[in-house]
């Protein structure tokens, strides 16, 4: 087992027009100062350069496209890692070769027992290359140890240091076995390479799990690209549903009003057409009646002429026939002519009276039609005026309101559709996580309880390590007797009979820091492998933001001073601890630590990380 340890020497951000660098030294490093100056981003950046897949996006990062992290192996060479801020593979520079060093590419993804990737390269430096850790205690399967299994133990970010769960376990049941196996490896120096998988397992879900992991990775990338918070997205969908329902009612009311007006306009149009048709019909009738009147006039004139001629003929004196000379009495008029002049005159008179009666009736009908035409003309004007007013209201008032309501409703529907797609990504992610868990549980179920591999930290080692944590807490003047024991069930520690997870977040942060420091020291004292450094973000949270009576009381103690005194005493050139805090360390120890202060003031000192 190698006792080689790593230390950070510097981290540097580079861009086309900007550069920023922060140096680290052996021993205790303290980065402190104002909020929003990049302190937590520093821990995130170190993690990213040690194989993390994602670098947090902050406005100040926009000027930089490259990161460099210089490290040293104690008593050995120094080397530099270079990587794009967008991620991907790494470039390795051996600093012993000076500026002429040619870079070697290190792959991002871990490969077992190979040094052509970052994980394998770093594991080789600390003597853990090729180690295996238990993956499934039921199946007895193992997985290759990756540096990422160690990174979460030595780079403890603010959100993790105050979490309710164990410092050794992320809280994911699917990874609990491997995470506890990693701790066992560090504390005992023994890996799980000798574990033989159960031959009775006929089903191999490795490929299925790998596929699910790939799909989860793709979904995670899509979710990160969205930049949406899940709770905010759900609240947004609820708001959109309420807005859509409200807008639907408004649109329905506006559409109903529009439909009513359009219906009235249609009725007016039909009345207008009916009136025009009737006027055309009257016009045709009047034209015909004028022709009929003319016929009546012609008939009257003809009949009058007949009447007058007949009357004259009836009173003319009878004379001898001019042709044959026959006397009037011998002319036989009844045999050659059936007309009786008096009868013809009488018939003409009767016909004249009939026509005059028809003329009177025709005149009355024409008068009635003209009167009706005038009334219809006035009615038509009122219908057209009402139609124009209604049409104007539809075009310039109600119509635009409906159009606007419809456009607004459509915009809300599109926005909901977009948000729903984003929510569906989270739902698909949850389903895949559930599927992965089901497959893993299925794998575990295939093994019988009697065949399970014994896991966890051995009792004697757990006791020794708990004593180490207890000693550190006592040195820090942590309140109470500081009796510490490791609870296998929760994979966490019980301090003075009270579970660590049940304390306030400030005390959880301090005790998490104690466990992380204890892990480093235990490995160093026993010659066991460990990355060799610890980065702690906000371990003294109880001093900065106390909550509850227990933490408020703690603020009046000297724990903060004892915390730094202990680190200075126990971590010199052969060790490295990096503390990221809001508050400054005690004034008296500032010369004993590598102190960097982010002022947050562009006119005083260093403003921030970038």
mmCIF file of C-alpha atoms in Angstrom, residues 5 55 109 114 169 258 306 325 328 337 351 353 376 401 411 440 473 507 510 592:
data_model
loop_
_atom_site.group_PDB
_atom_site.id
_atom_site.type_symbol
_atom_site.label_atom_id
_atom_site.label_comp_id
_atom_site.label_asym_id
_atom_site.label_seq_id
_atom_site.Cartn_x
_atom_site.Cartn_y
_atom_site.Cartn_z
ATOM 1 C CA UNK A 5 -0.326 11.771 -1.124
ATOM 2 C CA UNK A 55 -18.842 23.235 -13.931
ATOM 3 C CA UNK A 109 -14.008 8.309 -18.405
ATOM 4 C CA UNK A 114 -5.471 1.819 -16.974
ATOM 5 C CA UNK A 169 -23.038 8.032 2.099
ATOM 6 C CA UNK A 258 -69.169 38.015 -31.198
ATOM 7 C CA UNK A 306 -116.973 51.986 -81.787
ATOM 8 C CA UNK A 325 -130.734 50.159 -106.250
ATOM 9 C CA UNK A 328 -134.240 49.832 -97.783
ATOM 10 C CA UNK A 337 -124.720 41.016 -91.543
ATOM 11 C CA UNK A 351 -117.028 46.967 -72.011
ATOM 12 C CA UNK A 353 -117.557 50.480 -67.980
ATOM 13 C CA UNK A 376 -89.748 49.499 -47.705
ATOM 14 C CA UNK A 401 -61.077 41.718 -28.493
ATOM 15 C CA UNK A 411 -49.587 31.969 -26.408
ATOM 16 C CA UNK A 440 -30.635 -3.185 -9.070
ATOM 17 C CA UNK A 473 -14.092 17.029 18.631
ATOM 18 C CA UNK A 507 -23.459 21.395 14.011
ATOM 19 C CA UNK A 510 -18.775 20.966 12.099
ATOM 20 C CA UNK A 592 0.388 30.571 10.423
#
